[in-house]
CSV table of C-alpha atoms in Angstrom, one decimal:
chain,number,residue,atom,x,y,z
A,66,LEU,CA,-62.4,-18.0,10.1
A,67,PRO,CA,-60.8,-21.3,10.2
A,68,GLU,CA,-63.5,-23.3,11.2
A,69,THR,CA,-67.8,-22.8,12.2
A,70,GLY,CA,-68.5,-23.1,16.1
A,71,THR,CA,-69.4,-20.3,18.5
A,72,TYR,CA,-66.9,-17.6,18.9
A,73,SER,CA,-66.2,-14.8,21.9
A,74,ILE,CA,-65.2,-11.9,22.0
A,75,PHE,CA,-62.8,-11.3,25.0
A,76,ILE,CA,-62.7,-7.9,26.5
A,77,ASP,CA,-59.9,-6.9,28.9
A,78,PRO,CA,-59.9,-3.2,30.6
A,79,PRO,CA,-56.3,-2.4,32.4
A,80,GLY,CA,-56.3,-2.9,36.4
A,81,ILE,CA,-60.3,-1.3,37.7
A,82,THR,CA,-60.9,0.6,35.2
A,83,THR,CA,-64.7,0.5,34.2
A,84,ALA,CA,-65.6,0.7,30.2
A,85,SER,CA,-68.6,1.0,28.4
A,86,LEU,CA,-68.3,0.1,24.7
A,87,GLY,CA,-70.3,-0.1,21.9
A,88,LEU,CA,-69.5,-3.0,19.3
A,89,LEU,CA,-71.0,-4.1,15.8
A,90,LEU,CA,-70.1,-7.0,13.9
A,91,SER,CA,-70.2,-6.9,10.5
A,92,ARG,CA,-69.3,-9.1,7.0
A,93,THR,CA,-66.9,-7.7,4.9
A,94,VAL,CA,-68.4,-6.2,1.6
A,95,GLU,CA,-67.4,-8.2,-0.7
A,96,GLY,CA,-67.4,-8.3,-4.8
A,97,THR,CA,-65.7,-7.6,-8.3
A,98,LEU,CA,-63.9,-5.5,-10.1
A,99,MET,CA,-63.0,-5.9,-14.3
A,100,VAL,CA,-60.5,-4.9,-15.4
A,101,ALA,CA,-60.8,-2.0,-18.3
A,102,GLY,CA,-64.9,-2.0,-16.2
A,103,PRO,CA,-65.6,0.9,-14.4
A,104,ALA,CA,-65.4,2.3,-11.0
A,105,VAL,CA,-66.7,0.0,-7.9
A,106,THR,CA,-67.9,2.3,-4.9
A,107,PHE,CA,-66.7,0.7,-1.5
A,108,SER,CA,-69.5,2.0,1.5
A,109,THR,CA,-69.6,1.7,4.9
A,110,SER,CA,-71.2,3.5,7.3
A,111,ARG,CA,-70.0,0.3,9.9
A,112,VAL,CA,-67.9,1.1,12.1
A,113,GLY,CA,-64.7,-1.5,11.0
A,114,GLN,CA,-66.4,-2.8,8.4
A,115,ASP,CA,-64.1,-3.9,6.1
A,116,GLY,CA,-64.1,-4.4,1.6
A,117,ARG,CA,-62.7,-7.7,0.0
A,118,TYR,CA,-63.0,-6.9,-4.3
A,119,THR,CA,-61.6,-9.5,-6.6
A,120,PHE,CA,-60.3,-9.4,-10.5
A,121,THR,CA,-59.0,-11.9,-12.8
A,122,ALA,CA,-55.5,-11.0,-14.3
A,123,GLN,CA,-52.9,-12.0,-17.1
A,124,ALA,CA,-49.7,-13.1,-16.4
A,125,GLY,CA,-47.7,-9.7,-18.6
A,126,ALA,CA,-50.4,-7.4,-19.0
A,127,PRO,CA,-49.7,-4.5,-17.6
A,128,LEU,CA,-52.6,-2.5,-14.9
A,129,THR,CA,-53.2,0.4,-12.8
A,130,LEU,CA,-54.8,0.0,-9.5
A,131,VAL,CA,-56.3,4.0,-9.0
A,132,THR,CA,-58.4,5.2,-5.8
A,133,SER,CA,-60.4,8.6,-5.3
A,134,GLY,CA,-63.0,9.9,-4.2
A,135,SER,CA,-62.1,9.1,-0.3
A,136,THR,CA,-65.0,9.9,1.9
A,137,PHE,CA,-63.7,8.4,5.3
A,138,ALA,CA,-62.4,10.6,7.7
A,139,SER,CA,-59.1,9.0,8.2
A,140,PHE,CA,-56.9,7.0,5.8
A,141,VAL,CA,-58.0,3.6,4.3
A,142,ALA,CA,-55.3,1.0,3.7
A,143,VAL,CA,-55.4,-0.8,0.3
A,144,ARG,CA,-53.8,-3.9,-0.4
A,145,LEU,CA,-53.5,-6.0,-3.2
A,146,TYR,CA,-52.6,-9.4,-3.0
A,147,GLY,CA,-51.6,-11.9,-5.4
A,148,PRO,CA,-53.0,-15.5,-6.6
A,149,ASP,CA,-50.5,-16.8,-3.8
A,150,GLY,CA,-51.7,-14.4,-1.2
A,151,GLY,CA,-48.5,-12.7,-2.2
A,152,LEU,CA,-48.5,-9.1,-1.2
A,153,TYR,CA,-48.1,-6.9,-4.2
A,154,PHE,CA,-48.9,-2.5,-2.8
A,155,ASN,CA,-50.5,-1.4,0.7
A,156,SER,CA,-51.1,2.2,0.7
A,157,ASN,CA,-53.2,4.6,2.4
A,158,THR,CA,-55.6,6.7,0.6
A,159,TYR,CA,-56.1,9.7,2.7
A,160,PRO,CA,-59.0,12.3,2.5
A,161,ASN,CA,-60.3,13.2,-1.6
A,162,GLU,CA,-57.3,11.5,-2.0
A,163,SER,CA,-56.3,9.8,-5.0
A,164,VAL,CA,-53.7,7.1,-5.0
A,165,THR,CA,-52.6,4.9,-8.2
A,166,PHE,CA,-49.9,1.6,-8.4
A,167,ASP,CA,-48.8,0.5,-11.9
A,168,PHE,CA,-47.9,-2.9,-11.3
A,169,THR,CA,-47.8,-6.3,-13.9
A,170,PRO,CA,-49.3,-9.6,-12.8
A,171,ALA,CA,-46.5,-12.6,-12.5
A,172,THR,CA,-49.1,-15.1,-12.9
A,173,THR,CA,-52.5,-15.7,-14.1
A,174,GLY,CA,-54.7,-15.7,-11.6
A,175,THR,CA,-57.1,-14.4,-9.6
A,176,TYR,CA,-55.9,-11.2,-7.1
A,177,SER,CA,-57.6,-9.2,-4.2
A,178,ILE,CA,-58.0,-6.1,-3.2
A,179,ASP,CA,-59.1,-5.4,1.1
A,180,VAL,CA,-60.0,-2.3,2.0
A,181,ASP,CA,-59.3,-1.4,5.9
A,182,PRO,CA,-60.6,2.2,7.0
A,183,ALA,CA,-58.7,3.0,10.1
A,184,GLY,CA,-59.8,4.0,13.5
A,185,ALA,CA,-63.5,4.2,13.5
A,186,SER,CA,-63.7,6.2,10.2
A,187,ILE,CA,-66.7,5.8,7.9
A,188,GLY,CA,-67.6,6.5,4.1
A,189,GLN,CA,-66.7,6.0,0.6
A,190,PHE,CA,-64.3,5.5,-2.2
A,191,GLY,CA,-64.0,4.4,-5.7
A,192,ILE,CA,-61.7,1.3,-6.9
A,193,ARG,CA,-61.2,1.1,-10.4
A,194,LEU,CA,-58.5,-0.9,-12.8
A,195,ALA,CA,-56.9,0.6,-15.4
A,196,ALA,CA,-55.8,-1.0,-18.5
A,197,GLU,CA,-53.0,0.2,-20.6
A,198,ALA,CA,-53.8,2.0,-23.8
A,199,THR,CA,-51.9,-0.1,-26.2
A,200,GLY,CA,-51.0,0.2,-30.4
A,201,SER,CA,-48.2,0.5,-32.3
A,202,ILE,CA,-46.1,3.8,-34.9
A,203,VAL,CA,-44.3,3.0,-37.4
A,204,VAL,CA,-41.7,4.8,-38.2
A,205,ASP,CA,-41.6,7.6,-40.9
A,206,SER,CA,-45.6,7.4,-41.0
A,207,ALA,CA,-48.3,10.0,-39.7
A,208,GLU,CA,-48.9,10.9,-36.3
A,209,THR,CA,-50.3,8.0,-33.7
A,210,THR,CA,-52.6,10.1,-31.0
A,211,VAL,CA,-52.8,8.0,-28.0
A,212,SER,CA,-55.3,8.7,-25.6
A,213,MET,CA,-55.2,8.0,-21.9
A,214,GLN,CA,-58.2,8.0,-19.1
A,215,ALA,CA,-57.4,9.1,-15.2
A,216,GLY,CA,-54.8,6.8,-14.1
A,217,GLN,CA,-54.1,4.6,-17.4
A,218,ASN,CA,-50.2,4.7,-19.0
A,219,GLY,CA,-49.9,4.0,-22.7
A,220,ARG,CA,-47.6,1.1,-24.5
A,221,TYR,CA,-47.1,1.9,-28.0
A,222,THR,CA,-44.7,-0.4,-30.1
A,223,PHE,CA,-42.1,-0.1,-32.9
A,224,SER,CA,-41.0,-2.0,-35.5
A,225,GLY,CA,-36.6,-1.3,-35.3
A,226,THR,CA,-33.5,-2.5,-36.8
A,227,ALA,CA,-30.4,-2.5,-35.3
A,228,GLY,CA,-28.2,0.9,-35.7
A,229,ASP,CA,-31.5,2.5,-36.9
A,230,ARG,CA,-31.2,6.2,-35.9
A,231,LEU,CA,-35.1,7.9,-34.8
A,232,GLY,CA,-36.3,10.7,-32.7
A,233,LEU,CA,-39.4,11.4,-30.9
A,234,GLY,CA,-41.7,13.8,-31.5
A,235,VAL,CA,-44.4,14.8,-29.6
A,236,THR,CA,-46.8,16.9,-31.5
A,237,SER,CA,-49.1,17.8,-29.5
A,238,LEU,CA,-50.3,17.3,-25.3
A,239,THR,CA,-53.3,18.4,-23.7
A,240,ALA,CA,-53.4,17.5,-20.1
A,241,THR,CA,-56.1,17.4,-16.9
A,242,PRO,CA,-54.8,18.7,-14.5
A,243,SER,CA,-53.2,21.3,-17.4
A,244,GLY,CA,-49.3,21.8,-16.2
A,245,GLN,CA,-48.5,18.4,-16.0
A,246,ASN,CA,-45.4,16.7,-16.4
A,247,ILE,CA,-46.1,13.4,-18.6
A,248,SER,CA,-42.7,10.7,-18.6
A,249,ILE,CA,-41.8,8.8,-22.0
A,250,THR,CA,-39.8,5.9,-21.7
A,251,ILE,CA,-38.3,4.0,-24.5
A,252,PHE,CA,-37.6,0.9,-24.2
A,253,LYS,CA,-35.8,-2.2,-25.8
A,254,PRO,CA,-37.0,-5.5,-27.0
A,255,ASP,CA,-35.4,-7.6,-23.8
A,256,GLY,CA,-37.5,-4.4,-21.3
A,257,VAL,CA,-34.4,-2.7,-20.4
A,258,ARG,CA,-34.5,0.5,-20.7
A,259,LEU,CA,-32.7,2.7,-23.9
A,260,VAL,CA,-33.8,6.3,-23.0
A,261,ASN,CA,-35.5,8.4,-20.3
A,262,CYS,CA,-37.5,11.2,-21.9
A,263,SER,CA,-37.5,14.3,-20.2
A,264,ALA,CA,-40.7,14.5,-18.7
A,265,LEU,CA,-43.0,17.1,-20.9
A,266,THR,CA,-45.8,19.4,-20.3
A,267,ALA,CA,-46.1,20.8,-23.9
A,268,ALA,CA,-45.3,19.2,-27.5
A,269,GLY,CA,-41.5,18.7,-27.5
A,270,SER,CA,-39.5,15.7,-29.0
A,271,CYS,CA,-37.0,13.4,-27.8
A,272,ASN,CA,-33.9,11.9,-28.9
A,273,LEU,CA,-33.5,7.5,-29.3
A,274,PRO,CA,-29.6,5.9,-29.4
A,275,ALA,CA,-29.1,4.0,-32.4
A,276,LEU,CA,-31.1,1.4,-32.1
A,277,PRO,CA,-29.1,-1.2,-30.5
A,278,GLU,CA,-30.9,-4.3,-31.5
A,279,THR,CA,-33.3,-5.7,-34.5
A,280,GLY,CA,-37.1,-6.3,-33.0
A,281,THR,CA,-39.7,-4.9,-31.5
A,282,TYR,CA,-39.7,-2.0,-28.6
A,283,SER,CA,-42.4,-0.1,-26.5
A,284,ILE,CA,-42.5,3.6,-26.1
A,285,PHE,CA,-44.3,3.7,-22.2
A,286,ILE,CA,-46.4,7.3,-21.7
A,287,ASP,CA,-47.0,7.7,-17.9
A,288,PRO,CA,-48.9,10.9,-16.8
A,289,PRO,CA,-49.1,11.6,-12.7
A,290,GLY,CA,-51.5,10.7,-10.2
A,291,ILE,CA,-55.4,10.4,-12.5
A,292,THR,CA,-54.4,12.8,-14.8
A,293,THR,CA,-56.3,12.2,-18.4
A,294,ALA,CA,-53.4,12.9,-21.5
A,295,SER,CA,-54.2,13.1,-25.2
A,296,LEU,CA,-50.7,13.4,-26.9
A,297,GLY,CA,-49.7,13.0,-30.4
A,298,LEU,CA,-46.8,11.3,-31.5
A,299,LEU,CA,-44.2,11.1,-34.6
A,300,LEU,CA,-41.8,8.6,-35.0
A,301,SER,CA,-38.8,9.2,-38.0
A,302,ARG,CA,-35.4,8.4,-39.5
A,303,THR,CA,-32.7,10.5,-38.8
A,304,VAL,CA,-32.5,12.8,-42.4
A,305,GLU,CA,-28.8,11.5,-43.3
A,306,GLY,CA,-26.5,12.4,-45.9
A,307,THR,CA,-23.0,14.0,-47.0
A,308,LEU,CA,-20.7,16.9,-46.7
A,309,MET,CA,-17.7,17.7,-48.7
A,310,VAL,CA,-14.9,19.6,-47.4
A,311,ALA,CA,-14.7,22.8,-50.0
A,312,GLY,CA,-18.1,22.2,-51.1
A,313,PRO,CA,-21.5,23.7,-51.5
A,314,ALA,CA,-23.8,23.9,-48.5
A,315,VAL,CA,-26.3,20.5,-47.3
A,316,THR,CA,-29.5,22.2,-46.6
A,317,PHE,CA,-31.3,19.9,-43.7
A,318,SER,CA,-35.1,20.7,-43.4
A,319,THR,CA,-37.6,18.5,-42.1
A,320,SER,CA,-41.3,18.8,-41.1
A,321,ARG,CA,-41.9,16.4,-38.8
A,322,VAL,CA,-41.5,17.3,-34.9
A,323,GLY,CA,-38.4,15.5,-33.3
A,324,GLN,CA,-36.8,14.8,-36.7
A,325,ASP,CA,-32.6,15.1,-36.6
A,326,GLY,CA,-30.1,15.6,-39.7
A,327,ARG,CA,-26.9,13.5,-38.8
A,328,TYR,CA,-24.2,14.2,-41.8
A,329,THR,CA,-20.9,13.6,-41.8
A,330,PHE,CA,-17.5,14.4,-43.9
A,331,THR,CA,-13.9,13.2,-43.8
A,332,ALA,CA,-10.6,15.6,-42.7
A,333,GLN,CA,-7.5,15.2,-42.9
A,334,ALA,CA,-5.8,15.7,-39.8
A,335,GLY,CA,-4.2,19.4,-39.2
A,336,THR,CA,-6.0,20.9,-41.9
A,337,PRO,CA,-7.7,24.2,-40.2
A,338,LEU,CA,-11.6,24.2,-41.5
A,339,THR,CA,-14.8,26.0,-40.2
A,340,LEU,CA,-17.8,24.9,-40.0
A,341,LEU,CA,-21.0,27.5,-41.5
A,342,MET,CA,-24.0,26.7,-40.5
A,343,SER,CA,-26.4,30.0,-41.6
A,344,GLY,CA,-30.4,30.6,-42.9
A,345,ALA,CA,-32.1,28.5,-39.3
A,346,THR,CA,-35.6,28.9,-39.9
A,347,PHE,CA,-36.7,27.0,-37.0
A,348,ALA,CA,-39.4,28.9,-34.3
A,349,SER,CA,-36.6,28.0,-31.6
A,350,PHE,CA,-33.2,26.9,-31.4
A,351,VAL,CA,-31.4,24.4,-33.4
A,352,ALA,CA,-28.9,22.5,-31.6
A,353,VAL,CA,-25.9,21.3,-33.7
A,354,LYS,CA,-23.2,18.9,-32.3
A,355,LEU,CA,-19.4,18.0,-34.4
A,356,HIS,CA,-18.1,14.7,-33.8
A,357,LEU,CA,-15.1,12.9,-34.0
A,358,PRO,CA,-14.3,9.9,-35.9
A,359,ASN,CA,-14.5,8.2,-32.5
A,360,GLY,CA,-17.5,9.5,-31.3
A,361,SER,CA,-16.9,11.3,-28.6
A,362,GLN,CA,-18.4,14.9,-28.8
A,363,TYR,CA,-16.3,17.6,-30.0
A,364,SER,CA,-18.2,20.8,-30.1
A,365,HIS,CA,-21.5,22.0,-29.5
A,366,LEU,CA,-23.9,24.9,-30.9
A,367,ASN,CA,-26.8,26.0,-31.1
A,368,VAL,CA,-28.3,28.3,-34.1
A,369,TYR,CA,-31.3,30.6,-33.7
A,370,PRO,CA,-33.9,31.7,-36.3
A,371,SER,CA,-31.5,34.2,-39.2
A,372,GLN,CA,-28.5,33.1,-37.0
A,373,THR,CA,-25.1,32.6,-39.0
A,374,ASN,CA,-22.9,30.4,-36.9
A,375,THR,CA,-19.2,29.5,-37.3
A,376,LEU,CA,-17.1,27.0,-35.9
A,377,ASN,CA,-13.0,26.6,-36.8
A,378,PHE,CA,-11.8,23.9,-35.6
A,379,ALA,CA,-8.2,21.7,-36.7
A,380,PRO,CA,-8.9,17.8,-37.1
A,381,ALA,CA,-6.1,16.0,-34.7
A,382,THR,CA,-7.1,12.7,-36.8
A,383,THR,CA,-7.5,12.0,-40.2
A,384,GLY,CA,-11.3,10.0,-40.2
A,385,ILE,CA,-15.1,10.3,-40.9
A,386,TYR,CA,-16.5,13.0,-38.7
A,387,SER,CA,-20.2,13.8,-38.0
A,388,ILE,CA,-22.1,16.7,-37.8
A,389,GLU,CA,-25.9,16.0,-35.6
A,390,VAL,CA,-28.9,18.7,-36.4
A,391,ASP,CA,-31.4,18.6,-33.8
A,392,PRO,CA,-34.3,21.2,-33.1
A,393,ASN,CA,-35.0,22.0,-29.8
A,394,ASP,CA,-38.8,21.2,-28.8
A,395,SER,CA,-41.4,20.7,-31.6
A,396,SER,CA,-39.7,23.1,-33.9
A,397,ILE,CA,-39.4,22.8,-37.8
A,398,GLY,CA,-37.4,23.9,-40.3
A,399,GLN,CA,-34.4,24.3,-42.0
A,400,VAL,CA,-30.4,25.0,-41.6
A,401,SER,CA,-27.8,24.9,-44.1
A,402,LEU,CA,-24.3,23.5,-43.1
A,403,GLN,CA,-21.0,23.6,-45.4
A,404,VAL,CA,-17.1,22.7,-44.2
A,405,THR,CA,-14.5,24.5,-45.8
A,406,PRO,CA,-11.0,25.0,-45.3
């Protein structure tokens, strides 16, 4: 209300309509929320009564607004406002539905959430503010476990050097409800996306391109809705080596989920060669990709357990060729590579 005094409610039925109304005038239910604190329940038995909850947020600290357990007969409009009154979020929560909204406060200050039941609905539902699960991962270190509560996201950082070739392995994944697609995205130091990994429902892996710059990268994990999730993460450098044409076989071997291999060799233009792949012990297939000196992919073969594959090719240019070895999903094991005339 803009001022203190006597206000009036004017009721105007159309034409010669007769009407009888029951009116309730109610103060808004007000309260506070704590970031990463327990849920607060908005409850009303008075038609037309709204709710308003405030919380203090820090600029740049990502949060998730979680609503759940609505017992209203119709939807409830939920609106999030910044310290300047600007609208961040406006969504409707329906009965027995949960809604999550990820946002990053632009400024430090007091934010507010308005709760507005539709029509003549009465009931209750819960509101919670979840902070991200955070931590750091060291390349080539032991597995890091990431646990996220309902509606919570995860953001884990790692230090990378320009030119590093890394692989991310998800050694384990459990989610409630089960079978949910867990989204994983890698961001560069400037906050721009480096790679969006395939959504995972079980253990698996994600290949990163060569890191474009030195700095602190982040791994963002986003379970859908109010899914709870726990993941085991491994970040590993690519196993690198060289092959000699007509030389002995080289064995790529890894016990780290998500770790790849990369082997280079020098070839002469017009000299036919054969790439021999044998002795694979991976539980699933391993993808073997041959790249030309300009970096483009020449061929892609899948090698299955105990299978021997050959690739015949004639180099069009003289230069350094590379072979990328990429185990599928969460497979570990070994495979031998050899280049012969």
